[in-house]
């Protein structure tokens, strides 16, 4: 694939990954978001859904690539897609910490404008106890936060110079945690919905297929390797 | 929806009301889908006429009643109630109906009857009825709770007959309990001497108790119930939090029902 085509595709990937965010910003600007009955609930679910969708898209890169050598170029988009998954996961977390907690942004912004930045801390002191309580008590919050921490570590180590500094093997070992993050994110979803609600089944099915594809690929590679070994033993 | 002629009631809060379009597009009515926007989208398939309601179990005489005769049985009152969902959001809704106690007296339960169970319609032809639930939806009250004047047999809201997604043509509203106690689209009132099984308690008894009185001191396992997001006409993406009140602010009317009961155990 030519360099030009790769650049064009990268622009396209950026564009596609930004569409949900642009939609959210548009809904905010048009006032449609504020007209919703429970905007905070909507934003939380919207950003959480897209974090998971894009994380799954990122995990789909490698299995897709294996279908054909012609698809090898897809690897060049993996980091980009992964960083967007982190972007939406961070928006999701920020929605929870800033909006869901009841942090009064309007008052804080006014405080900053009128030269009273102390209000940032004052408001934070009000909302922090319930957040800490959630983090200590509620397992769906814990597992979701754990998934975000993994994505944070992967995002921080994503630049090429850090990869070189870490060494390919170490870097790969760390970045395999993306599977743990994806599994934790899906568990977060299941623990969040009410008993009986099956909304997360689609995300779960896609993740299962992507994980099975990897297991199948590894198994096939081993099977192919076997005859080579046996011929060697007969020779000796 | 048809207009209802309703007289004002003493049981009315003057808090700002939730706009009609929010109260009718943000619903938990799982028979029509588990997302809160699903009922408004899907409930148009519900046929509310003809509609009959059965009265069964420990009553003087089992009855089958027509919805229109139930509606005409007593004058309709308009009551503006606080509505607190177990999910920690709340609304203020003008309901139209009459006291459930008047209907129960008409049903003539036997002295042995201690509970009343509400069963909702479960018809696959009209409803999605998602898997994972044991339909029909079942809810219930102790008979003395059901006889409390606040318990409302409801046929309308905002001065008109109930939109389908809000539980047409007949539902109950218990303003001091979490919203899921308010069975929608009821087809059967069953009187019994044993505590009836209830849908959300069956689903997860540690999260949804039989009583489910609004109580800021008893957390839902997954979130605090100490405060609520009030859904009103503010139209801001910032939620408006208010402290949740014991019995949703109806202690004066209902607290005596639970004298001596450990409300942490019987949540």
Short mmCIF file of C-alpha atoms in Angstrom, two decimals:
data_model
loop_
_atom_site.label_atom_id
_atom_site.label_comp_id
_atom_site.label_asym_id
_atom_site.label_seq_id
_atom_site.Cartn_x
_atom_site.Cartn_y
_atom_site.Cartn_z
CA UNK A 1 0.00 0.00 0.00
CA UNK A 2 1.34 3.41 -0.97
CA UNK A 3 2.23 6.01 1.61
CA UNK A 4 -0.45 8.27 0.19
CA UNK A 5 -3.14 5.64 0.59
CA UNK A 6 -2.09 5.00 4.19
CA UNK A 7 -2.34 8.71 5.00
CA UNK A 8 -5.76 8.91 3.38
CA UNK A 9 -6.90 5.87 5.36
CA UNK A 10 -5.52 7.32 8.57
CA UNK A 11 -7.56 10.46 8.03
CA UNK A 12 -10.59 8.27 7.45
CA UNK A 13 -9.97 6.30 10.67
CA UNK A 14 -9.59 9.55 12.63
CA UNK A 15 -12.81 10.81 11.10
CA UNK A 16 -14.76 7.63 11.87
CA UNK A 17 -13.52 7.50 15.45
CA UNK A 18 -14.44 11.14 15.99
CA UNK A 19 -17.98 10.83 14.61
CA UNK A 20 -19.53 9.75 17.96
CA UNK A 21 -17.74 12.55 19.80
CA UNK A 22 -18.78 15.09 17.17
CA UNK A 23 -22.36 13.83 17.51
CA UNK A 24 -22.21 14.39 21.27
CA UNK A 25 -20.80 17.90 20.84
CA UNK A 26 -23.44 18.63 18.21
CA UNK A 27 -26.24 17.41 20.52
CA UNK A 28 -24.84 19.64 23.23
CA UNK A 29 -24.59 22.71 21.00
CA UNK A 30 -28.04 22.24 19.50
CA UNK A 31 -29.53 21.90 22.97
CA UNK A 32 -30.90 18.43 22.20
CA UNK A 33 -28.76 16.89 24.93
CA UNK A 34 -30.08 19.22 27.62
CA UNK A 35 -33.67 18.49 26.53
CA UNK A 36 -33.24 14.79 27.29
CA UNK A 37 -34.90 13.61 30.49
CA UNK A 38 -31.65 12.39 32.04
CA UNK A 39 -28.70 13.81 30.05
CA UNK A 40 -26.04 12.55 32.46
CA UNK A 41 -27.31 9.03 32.19
CA UNK A 42 -27.34 9.32 28.40
CA UNK A 43 -23.78 10.71 28.18
CA UNK A 44 -22.47 8.04 30.55
CA UNK A 45 -23.96 5.23 28.48
CA UNK A 46 -23.02 6.82 25.17
CA UNK A 47 -19.34 7.27 26.03
CA UNK A 48 -19.17 3.85 27.72
CA UNK A 49 -20.73 2.13 24.71
CA UNK A 50 -18.31 3.78 22.28
CA UNK A 51 -15.26 3.07 24.43
CA UNK A 52 -16.15 -0.61 24.27
CA UNK A 53 -17.04 -0.62 20.55
CA UNK A 54 -13.73 0.99 19.63
CA UNK A 55 -11.80 -1.28 21.97
CA UNK A 56 -13.39 -4.25 20.19
CA UNK A 57 -12.50 -2.71 16.81
CA UNK A 58 -8.91 -2.45 18.00
CA UNK A 59 -8.92 -6.11 18.99
CA UNK A 60 -10.33 -7.03 15.58
CA UNK A 61 -7.28 -5.69 13.74
CA UNK A 62 -5.02 -8.70 14.29
CA UNK A 63 -7.55 -11.44 13.44
CA UNK A 64 -8.61 -9.53 10.31
CA UNK A 65 -5.00 -9.09 9.25
CA UNK A 66 -4.49 -12.87 9.35
CA UNK A 67 -7.16 -13.49 6.75
CA UNK A 68 -4.88 -12.34 4.01
CA UNK A 69 -1.33 -10.97 3.61
CA UNK A 70 -2.97 -8.15 1.68
CA UNK A 71 -4.50 -6.92 4.92
CA UNK A 72 -1.14 -6.62 6.67
CA UNK A 73 -1.31 -2.81 6.41
CA UNK A 74 -4.15 -2.79 8.97
CA UNK A 75 -1.57 -3.04 11.76
CA UNK A 76 -0.66 0.57 11.12
CA UNK A 77 -4.06 1.65 12.44
CA UNK A 78 -4.08 -0.41 15.60
CA UNK A 79 -2.40 2.12 17.87
CA UNK A 80 -4.62 4.90 16.55
CA UNK A 81 -7.80 2.91 17.21
CA UNK A 82 -6.54 1.87 20.63
CA UNK A 83 -5.90 5.48 21.59
CA UNK A 84 -9.45 6.38 20.60
CA UNK A 85 -10.74 3.58 22.84
CA UNK A 86 -8.76 5.23 25.65
CA UNK A 87 -10.17 8.63 24.66
CA UNK A 88 -13.79 7.46 24.98
CA UNK A 89 -13.04 5.49 28.16
CA UNK A 90 -11.59 8.69 29.62
CA UNK A 91 -14.66 10.69 28.58
CA UNK A 92 -16.77 7.98 30.22
CA UNK A 93 -14.78 8.20 33.45
CA UNK A 94 -14.81 12.00 33.35
CA UNK A 95 -18.60 11.99 32.93
CA UNK A 96 -18.88 9.84 36.03
CA UNK A 97 -16.45 11.94 38.09
CA UNK A 98 -17.57 15.39 36.99
CA UNK A 99 -21.21 15.12 35.93
CA UNK A 100 -22.58 12.07 37.70
CA UNK A 101 -21.03 13.06 41.00
CA UNK A 102 -22.85 16.40 41.03
CA UNK A 103 -19.65 18.47 40.75
CA UNK A 104 -20.99 21.96 40.11
CA UNK A 105 -19.04 22.98 37.00
CA UNK A 106 -21.06 26.15 36.48
CA UNK A 107 -20.16 27.41 39.93
CA UNK A 108 -16.52 26.37 39.46
CA UNK A 109 -16.27 28.19 36.12
CA UNK A 110 -17.83 31.28 37.66
CA UNK A 111 -15.36 31.02 40.52
CA UNK A 112 -12.42 30.89 38.14
CA UNK A 113 -13.77 33.86 36.20
CA UNK A 114 -14.27 35.95 39.32
CA UNK A 115 -10.84 35.10 40.69
CA UNK A 116 -11.86 32.52 43.28
CA UNK A 117 -10.19 29.33 42.09
CA UNK A 118 -10.54 27.86 45.60
CA UNK A 119 -14.01 26.72 44.58
CA UNK A 120 -12.42 23.96 42.48
CA UNK A 121 -11.15 22.30 45.64
CA UNK A 122 -14.22 23.15 47.68
CA UNK A 123 -16.54 21.46 45.19
CA UNK A 124 -14.18 18.52 44.89
CA UNK A 125 -14.27 18.00 48.66
CA UNK A 126 -18.07 17.70 48.42
CA UNK A 127 -18.15 15.12 45.64
CA UNK A 128 -15.07 13.12 46.60
CA UNK A 129 -16.57 11.09 49.54
CA UNK A 130 -19.31 9.42 47.46
CA UNK A 131 -16.80 8.72 44.65
CA UNK A 132 -14.39 7.12 47.10
CA UNK A 133 -17.28 5.18 48.62
CA UNK A 134 -18.23 3.87 45.16
CA UNK A 135 -14.65 2.90 44.48
CA UNK A 136 -14.32 1.03 47.78
CA UNK A 137 -17.74 -0.60 47.79
CA UNK A 138 -19.01 -1.25 44.30
CA UNK A 139 -17.46 -3.99 42.22
CA UNK A 140 -18.81 -2.71 38.87
CA UNK A 141 -17.01 0.58 39.54
CA UNK A 142 -13.83 -1.25 40.58
CA UNK A 143 -13.67 -3.44 37.49
CA UNK A 144 -14.46 -0.51 35.21
CA UNK A 145 -11.77 1.62 36.80
CA UNK A 146 -9.31 -1.28 36.54
CA UNK A 147 -10.01 -1.49 32.78
CA UNK A 148 -9.40 2.26 32.45
CA UNK A 149 -6.08 1.99 34.37
CA UNK A 150 -4.88 -0.66 31.91
CA UNK A 151 -5.86 1.53 28.96
CA UNK A 152 -4.05 4.43 30.60
CA UNK A 153 -0.86 2.36 30.93
CA UNK A 154 -1.12 1.26 27.31
CA UNK A 155 -1.77 4.79 26.09
CA UNK A 156 1.22 6.16 28.03
CA UNK A 157 3.51 3.50 26.58
CA UNK A 158 2.16 3.82 23.05
CA UNK A 159 4.76 6.23 21.55
CA UNK A 160 7.40 4.51 19.44
CA UNK A 161 10.31 5.85 21.49
CA UNK A 162 8.91 4.29 24.68
CA UNK A 163 8.43 1.01 22.88
CA UNK A 164 12.09 1.11 21.82
CA UNK A 165 13.17 2.01 25.32
CA UNK A 166 11.14 -0.83 26.82
CA UNK A 167 12.23 -3.42 24.30
CA UNK A 168 9.79 -5.18 21.98
CA UNK A 169 9.25 -8.23 24.20
CA UNK A 170 8.46 -6.26 27.35
CA UNK A 171 6.30 -3.86 25.43
CA UNK A 172 4.32 -6.72 23.89
CA UNK A 173 3.89 -8.40 27.27
CA UNK A 174 2.45 -5.19 28.71
CA UNK A 175 0.23 -4.54 25.73
CA UNK A 176 -1.29 -8.03 25.90
CA UNK A 177 -3.16 -6.57 28.90
CA UNK A 178 -5.57 -5.15 26.35
CA UNK A 179 -7.36 -8.52 26.51
CA UNK A 180 -7.71 -8.13 30.27
CA UNK A 181 -9.02 -4.58 29.76
CA UNK A 182 -11.61 -5.74 27.23
CA UNK A 183 -12.77 -8.60 29.45
CA UNK A 184 -12.93 -6.25 32.46
CA UNK A 185 -14.93 -3.73 30.42
CA UNK A 186 -17.48 -6.36 29.43
CA UNK A 187 -17.74 -7.58 33.04
CA UNK A 188 -18.23 -3.93 34.09
CA UNK A 189 -21.16 -3.76 31.67
CA UNK A 190 -22.73 -7.00 32.94
CA UNK A 191 -22.40 -5.99 36.59
CA UNK A 192 -23.93 -2.63 35.82
CA UNK A 193 -27.18 -3.79 34.20
CA UNK A 194 -30.03 -5.19 36.24
CA UNK A 195 -30.40 -8.94 36.63
CA UNK A 196 -32.27 -10.27 33.61
CA UNK A 197 -31.20 -7.47 31.28
CA UNK A 198 -29.16 -8.89 28.40
CA UNK A 199 -28.05 -5.72 26.64
CA UNK A 200 -24.30 -6.54 26.95
CA UNK A 201 -24.67 -9.83 25.06
CA UNK A 202 -23.68 -8.34 21.68
CA UNK A 203 -20.41 -6.88 23.00
CA UNK A 204 -19.77 -10.17 24.81
CA UNK A 205 -20.36 -12.20 21.62
CA UNK A 206 -17.98 -10.04 19.59
CA UNK A 207 -15.28 -10.22 22.27
CA UNK A 208 -15.69 -14.01 22.52
CA UNK A 209 -15.31 -14.39 18.74
CA UNK A 210 -12.20 -12.21 18.73
CA UNK A 211 -10.62 -14.17 21.58
CA UNK A 212 -11.54 -17.52 20.00
CA UNK A 213 -10.04 -16.39 16.70
CA UNK A 214 -6.71 -15.89 18.46
CA UNK A 215 -6.86 -19.27 20.20
CA UNK A 216 -7.76 -20.95 16.89
CA UNK A 217 -4.88 -19.20 15.13
CA UNK A 218 -2.37 -20.29 17.79
CA UNK A 219 -3.68 -23.86 17.70
CA UNK A 220 -3.43 -23.98 13.90
CA UNK A 221 0.11 -22.67 13.99
CA UNK A 222 1.07 -25.48 16.39
CA UNK A 223 -0.64 -28.12 14.24
CA UNK A 224 1.26 -26.97 11.19
CA UNK A 225 4.49 -27.00 13.13
CA UNK A 226 4.07 -30.65 14.20
CA UNK A 227 4.86 -32.55 10.94
CA UNK A 228 8.10 -30.58 10.65
CA UNK A 229 9.12 -31.81 14.07
CA UNK A 230 8.28 -35.45 13.35
CA UNK A 231 10.32 -35.51 10.11
CA UNK A 232 13.26 -34.26 12.06
CA UNK A 233 12.94 -37.09 14.59
CA UNK A 234 12.79 -39.80 11.85
CA UNK A 235 15.96 -38.44 10.34
CA UNK A 236 17.99 -38.78 13.50
CA UNK B 1 -55.22 10.21 24.67
CA UNK B 2 -58.57 11.54 25.84
CA UNK B 3 -58.96 14.41 28.25
CA UNK B 4 -59.92 13.46 31.77
CA UNK B 5 -62.01 15.63 34.04
CA UNK B 6 -60.23 15.55 37.35
CA UNK B 7 -60.84 17.46 40.55
CA UNK B 8 -57.90 18.73 42.61
CA UNK B 9 -56.83 16.69 45.60
CA UNK B 10 -55.41 17.51 49.04
CA UNK B 11 -52.56 15.06 48.34
CA UNK B 12 -50.72 17.32 45.96
CA UNK B 13 -47.22 18.72 45.99
CA UNK B 14 -46.59 22.16 44.62
CA UNK B 15 -43.03 21.31 43.47
CA UNK B 16 -42.32 22.11 39.80
CA UNK B 17 -43.66 19.35 37.57
CA UNK B 18 -41.67 17.22 35.18
CA UNK B 19 -42.60 18.21 31.61
CA UNK B 20 -45.02 15.83 29.90
CA UNK B 21 -42.56 14.94 27.13
CA UNK B 22 -39.92 13.81 29.63
CA UNK B 23 -42.35 11.81 31.76
CA UNK B 24 -43.61 10.01 28.66
CA UNK B 25 -40.29 9.28 26.92
CA UNK B 26 -38.17 8.12 29.85
CA UNK B 27 -39.85 5.02 31.19
CA UNK B 28 -39.12 1.69 32.75
CA UNK B 29 -41.71 -0.66 31.25
CA UNK B 30 -39.65 -3.73 30.48
CA UNK B 31 -42.46 -5.51 28.64
CA UNK B 32 -41.73 -3.05 25.82
CA UNK B 33 -37.93 -3.17 26.04
CA UNK B 34 -35.24 -2.63 28.66
CA UNK B 35 -33.96 0.75 27.46
CA UNK B 36 -35.73 3.77 28.91
CA UNK B 37 -36.51 5.08 25.44
CA UNK B 38 -38.02 1.73 24.32
CA UNK B 39 -41.52 1.97 25.84
CA UNK B 40 -42.32 5.29 24.11
CA UNK B 41 -41.18 3.76 20.83
CA UNK B 42 -42.82 0.34 21.17
CA UNK B 43 -45.93 0.68 23.33
CA UNK B 44 -48.17 1.87 20.49
CA UNK B 45 -48.95 -1.81 19.86
CA UNK B 46 -50.76 -2.09 23.20
CA UNK B 47 -54.55 -2.36 22.80
CA UNK B 48 -56.25 -0.71 25.73
CA UNK B 49 -59.83 -1.41 24.63
CA UNK B 50 -61.52 -3.77 25.21
CA UNK B 51 -59.80 -4.31 28.58
CA UNK B 52 -61.05 -6.39 31.45
CA UNK B 53 -59.71 -6.66 34.96
CA UNK B 54 -60.09 -9.78 37.07
CA UNK B 55 -60.54 -9.77 40.82
CA UNK B 56 -59.56 -13.16 42.25
CA UNK B 57 -58.44 -15.00 45.38
CA UNK B 58 -59.73 -14.25 48.86
CA UNK B 59 -62.72 -12.12 47.94
CA UNK B 60 -66.41 -12.50 48.64
CA UNK B 61 -66.99 -13.15 44.96
CA UNK B 62 -64.49 -13.26 42.07
CA UNK B 63 -65.25 -10.58 39.49
CA UNK B 64 -64.43 -9.67 35.92
CA UNK B 65 -64.77 -5.94 35.41
CA UNK B 66 -64.66 -3.69 32.38
CA UNK B 67 -62.10 -0.87 32.45
CA UNK B 68 -64.69 1.81 31.72
CA UNK B 69 -66.87 0.75 34.63
CA UNK B 70 -63.85 0.87 36.98
CA UNK B 71 -62.97 4.35 35.72
CA UNK B 72 -66.48 5.61 36.33
CA UNK B 73 -66.79 4.01 39.76
CA UNK B 74 -65.46 7.06 41.61
CA UNK B 75 -64.73 10.67 40.66
CA UNK B 76 -61.23 11.13 39.24
CA UNK B 77 -58.86 13.30 41.23
CA UNK B 78 -55.68 14.96 40.03
CA UNK B 79 -52.78 14.32 42.40
CA UNK B 80 -49.31 15.70 41.87
CA UNK B 81 -46.93 13.17 43.41
CA UNK B 82 -43.19 12.89 43.73
CA UNK B 83 -42.04 9.80 41.84
CA UNK B 84 -38.75 8.27 42.95
CA UNK B 85 -37.16 5.58 40.79
CA UNK B 86 -34.91 3.01 42.46
CA UNK B 87 -32.28 4.11 39.91
CA UNK B 88 -31.87 7.42 41.82
CA UNK B 89 -33.76 9.73 39.47
CA UNK B 90 -37.07 11.33 40.28
CA UNK B 91 -39.95 13.19 38.68
CA UNK B 92 -43.00 15.16 39.80
CA UNK B 93 -46.05 13.90 37.97
CA UNK B 94 -49.73 14.89 38.04
CA UNK B 95 -51.59 11.56 38.13
CA UNK B 96 -55.32 11.15 37.62
CA UNK B 97 -57.26 8.48 39.47
CA UNK B 98 -58.92 7.66 42.77
CA UNK B 99 -57.78 5.99 45.95
CA UNK B 100 -56.99 2.31 45.55
CA UNK B 101 -58.74 1.79 48.89
CA UNK B 102 -62.09 2.63 47.29
CA UNK B 103 -61.61 0.01 44.63
CA UNK B 104 -60.40 -2.59 47.16
CA UNK B 105 -63.46 -1.96 49.34
CA UNK B 106 -65.59 -2.58 46.26
CA UNK B 107 -63.75 -5.91 45.70
CA UNK B 108 -64.79 -7.03 49.21
CA UNK B 109 -61.70 -8.98 50.29
CA UNK B 110 -62.26 -11.62 52.99
CA UNK B 111 -60.92 -10.87 56.50
CA UNK B 112 -58.28 -13.58 55.87
CA UNK B 113 -56.80 -11.60 52.94
CA UNK B 114 -53.57 -9.87 54.01
CA UNK B 115 -51.96 -8.94 50.69
CA UNK B 116 -53.01 -7.78 47.26
CA UNK B 117 -51.06 -8.80 44.16
CA UNK B 118 -51.12 -6.85 40.88
CA UNK B 119 -50.54 -8.76 37.67
CA UNK B 120 -49.79 -6.91 34.47
CA UNK B 121 -50.67 -7.88 30.93
CA UNK B 122 -48.18 -10.23 29.29
CA UNK B 123 -49.14 -10.69 25.65
CA UNK B 124 -46.43 -11.50 23.15
CA UNK B 125 -48.65 -10.22 20.31
CA UNK B 126 -48.62 -6.73 21.79
CA UNK B 127 -45.39 -6.65 23.78
CA UNK B 128 -41.72 -7.49 23.33
CA UNK B 129 -41.50 -9.41 26.62
CA UNK B 130 -37.69 -9.66 26.69
CA UNK B 131 -36.14 -12.91 27.93
CA UNK B 132 -34.60 -13.19 31.36
CA UNK B 133 -37.85 -12.30 33.16
CA UNK B 134 -40.69 -14.42 34.42
CA UNK B 135 -43.68 -12.65 32.85
CA UNK B 136 -46.29 -11.49 33.72
CA UNK B 137 -44.97 -8.64 35.86
CA UNK B 138 -46.09 -9.14 39.42
CA UNK B 139 -46.16 -6.63 42.23
CA UNK B 140 -47.90 -6.52 45.57
CA UNK B 141 -48.62 -4.72 48.79
CA UNK B 142 -49.67 -5.55 52.28
CA UNK B 143 -53.41 -4.86 52.40
CA UNK B 144 -53.03 -2.04 54.96
CA UNK B 145 -50.50 -0.35 52.66
CA UNK B 146 -52.88 -0.69 49.74
CA UNK B 147 -55.67 0.83 51.85
CA UNK B 148 -53.60 3.93 52.65
CA UNK B 149 -55.32 6.93 51.06
CA UNK B 150 -52.13 7.87 49.16
CA UNK B 151 -52.16 4.64 47.12
CA UNK B 152 -53.69 5.71 43.84
CA UNK B 153 -55.55 3.63 41.28
CA UNK B 154 -54.46 5.53 38.21
CA UNK B 155 -56.02 5.99 34.79
CA UNK B 156 -54.37 9.16 33.58
CA UNK B 157 -51.65 11.74 33.95
CA UNK B 158 -51.38 15.40 32.95
CA UNK B 159 -55.18 15.56 32.65
CA UNK B 160 -55.49 12.87 30.00
CA UNK B 161 -55.76 9.10 29.86
CA UNK B 162 -52.44 7.33 30.40
CA UNK B 163 -50.14 7.09 27.41
CA UNK B 164 -49.48 3.40 26.72
CA UNK B 165 -45.85 3.65 27.83
CA UNK B 166 -46.98 4.93 31.23
CA UNK B 167 -49.10 1.85 31.94
CA UNK B 168 -52.42 2.36 30.16
CA UNK B 169 -55.22 1.83 30.79
CA UNK B 170 -54.91 1.15 34.53
CA UNK B 171 -51.99 1.17 36.94
CA UNK B 172 -51.21 1.86 40.56
CA UNK B 173 -49.05 4.63 42.04
CA UNK B 174 -47.55 4.39 45.53
CA UNK B 175 -45.62 7.64 45.90
CA UNK B 176 -43.71 6.57 49.04
CA UNK B 177 -42.21 3.51 47.31
CA UNK B 178 -39.71 3.08 44.51
CA UNK B 179 -41.32 3.31 41.09
CA UNK B 180 -41.14 -0.37 40.20
CA UNK B 181 -43.79 -1.10 42.86
CA UNK B 182 -46.28 0.77 40.65
CA UNK B 183 -47.56 -2.07 38.47
CA UNK B 184 -48.63 -0.96 34.99
CA UNK B 185 -51.32 -2.19 32.58
CA UNK B 186 -52.96 -4.32 35.28
CA UNK B 187 -55.23 -7.22 34.32
CA UNK B 188 -55.61 -8.88 37.69
CA UNK B 189 -55.98 -7.98 41.37
CA UNK B 190 -55.38 -11.11 43.43
CA UNK B 191 -56.08 -11.16 47.17
CA UNK B 192 -54.11 -13.59 49.29
CA UNK B 193 -52.99 -14.36 52.85
CA UNK B 194 -49.35 -14.91 51.79
CA UNK B 195 -46.83 -12.33 50.62
CA UNK B 196 -47.02 -12.55 46.82
CA UNK B 197 -43.89 -13.00 44.73
CA UNK B 198 -42.84 -9.79 43.00
CA UNK B 199 -40.90 -9.53 39.73
CA UNK B 200 -37.86 -7.50 40.80
CA UNK B 201 -37.54 -9.32 44.09
CA UNK B 202 -37.50 -12.58 42.10
CA UNK B 203 -34.81 -11.14 39.81
CA UNK B 204 -32.49 -10.03 42.59
CA UNK B 205 -33.73 -10.05 46.16
CA UNK B 206 -30.62 -8.30 47.52
CA UNK B 207 -31.29 -5.27 45.32
CA UNK B 208 -35.09 -5.03 45.37
CA UNK B 209 -37.02 -5.80 48.53
CA UNK B 210 -40.73 -6.53 48.81
CA UNK B 211 -41.38 -3.28 50.65
CA UNK B 212 -39.06 -0.99 48.67
CA UNK B 213 -40.05 2.09 50.61
CA UNK B 214 -38.00 5.09 49.54
CA UNK B 215 -35.23 5.24 52.15
CA UNK B 216 -32.14 7.45 51.85
CA UNK B 217 -30.32 5.43 54.53
CA UNK B 218 -30.50 2.08 52.73
CA UNK B 219 -28.21 2.01 49.71
CA UNK B 220 -28.92 0.03 46.61
CA UNK B 221 -25.92 -2.35 46.39
CA UNK B 222 -24.72 -0.48 43.30
CA UNK B 223 -25.40 3.14 44.23
CA UNK B 224 -26.32 5.39 47.10
CA UNK B 225 -29.97 6.29 47.64
CA UNK B 226 -29.12 9.38 49.70
CA UNK B 227 -29.90 11.77 46.87
CA UNK B 228 -31.67 11.82 43.53
CA UNK B 229 -31.46 13.51 40.16
CA UNK B 230 -34.66 15.50 39.77
CA UNK B 231 -35.91 15.48 36.21
CA UNK B 232 -37.65 18.80 35.62
CA UNK B 233 -37.82 21.55 33.04
CA UNK B 234 -34.32 22.85 33.82
CA UNK B 235 -32.96 21.62 30.47
CA UNK B 236 -29.31 21.52 31.47
CA UNK B 237 -26.84 18.73 30.99
CA UNK B 238 -25.86 19.24 34.62
CA UNK B 239 -28.06 17.07 36.83
CA UNK B 240 -30.05 18.75 39.58
CA UNK B 241 -29.40 16.73 42.73
CA UNK B 242 -31.71 16.91 45.72
CA UNK B 243 -31.58 14.94 48.96
CA UNK B 244 -33.89 11.95 49.02
CA UNK B 245 -36.48 12.09 51.79
CA UNK B 246 -37.60 9.21 53.98
CA UNK B 247 -40.73 7.65 52.42
CA UNK B 248 -40.15 10.12 49.59
CA UNK B 249 -41.44 12.89 51.84
CA UNK B 250 -44.72 11.12 52.73
CA UNK B 251 -43.76 10.09 56.28
CA UNK B 252 -46.73 11.91 57.82
CA UNK B 253 -49.13 9.78 55.81
CA UNK B 254 -47.40 6.39 55.79
CA UNK B 255 -44.76 6.04 58.53
CA UNK B 256 -47.33 4.58 60.94
CA UNK B 257 -47.73 1.58 58.61
CA UNK B 258 -44.23 0.46 59.55
CA UNK B 259 -44.10 1.19 63.29
CA UNK B 260 -41.72 -1.23 64.99
CA UNK B 261 -40.41 -2.65 61.72
CA UNK B 262 -36.68 -2.75 61.00
CA UNK B 263 -36.63 -0.90 57.68
CA UNK B 264 -33.02 -1.90 57.00
CA UNK B 265 -34.04 -5.56 57.15
CA UNK B 266 -37.37 -5.07 55.40
CA UNK B 267 -36.01 -2.77 52.69
#
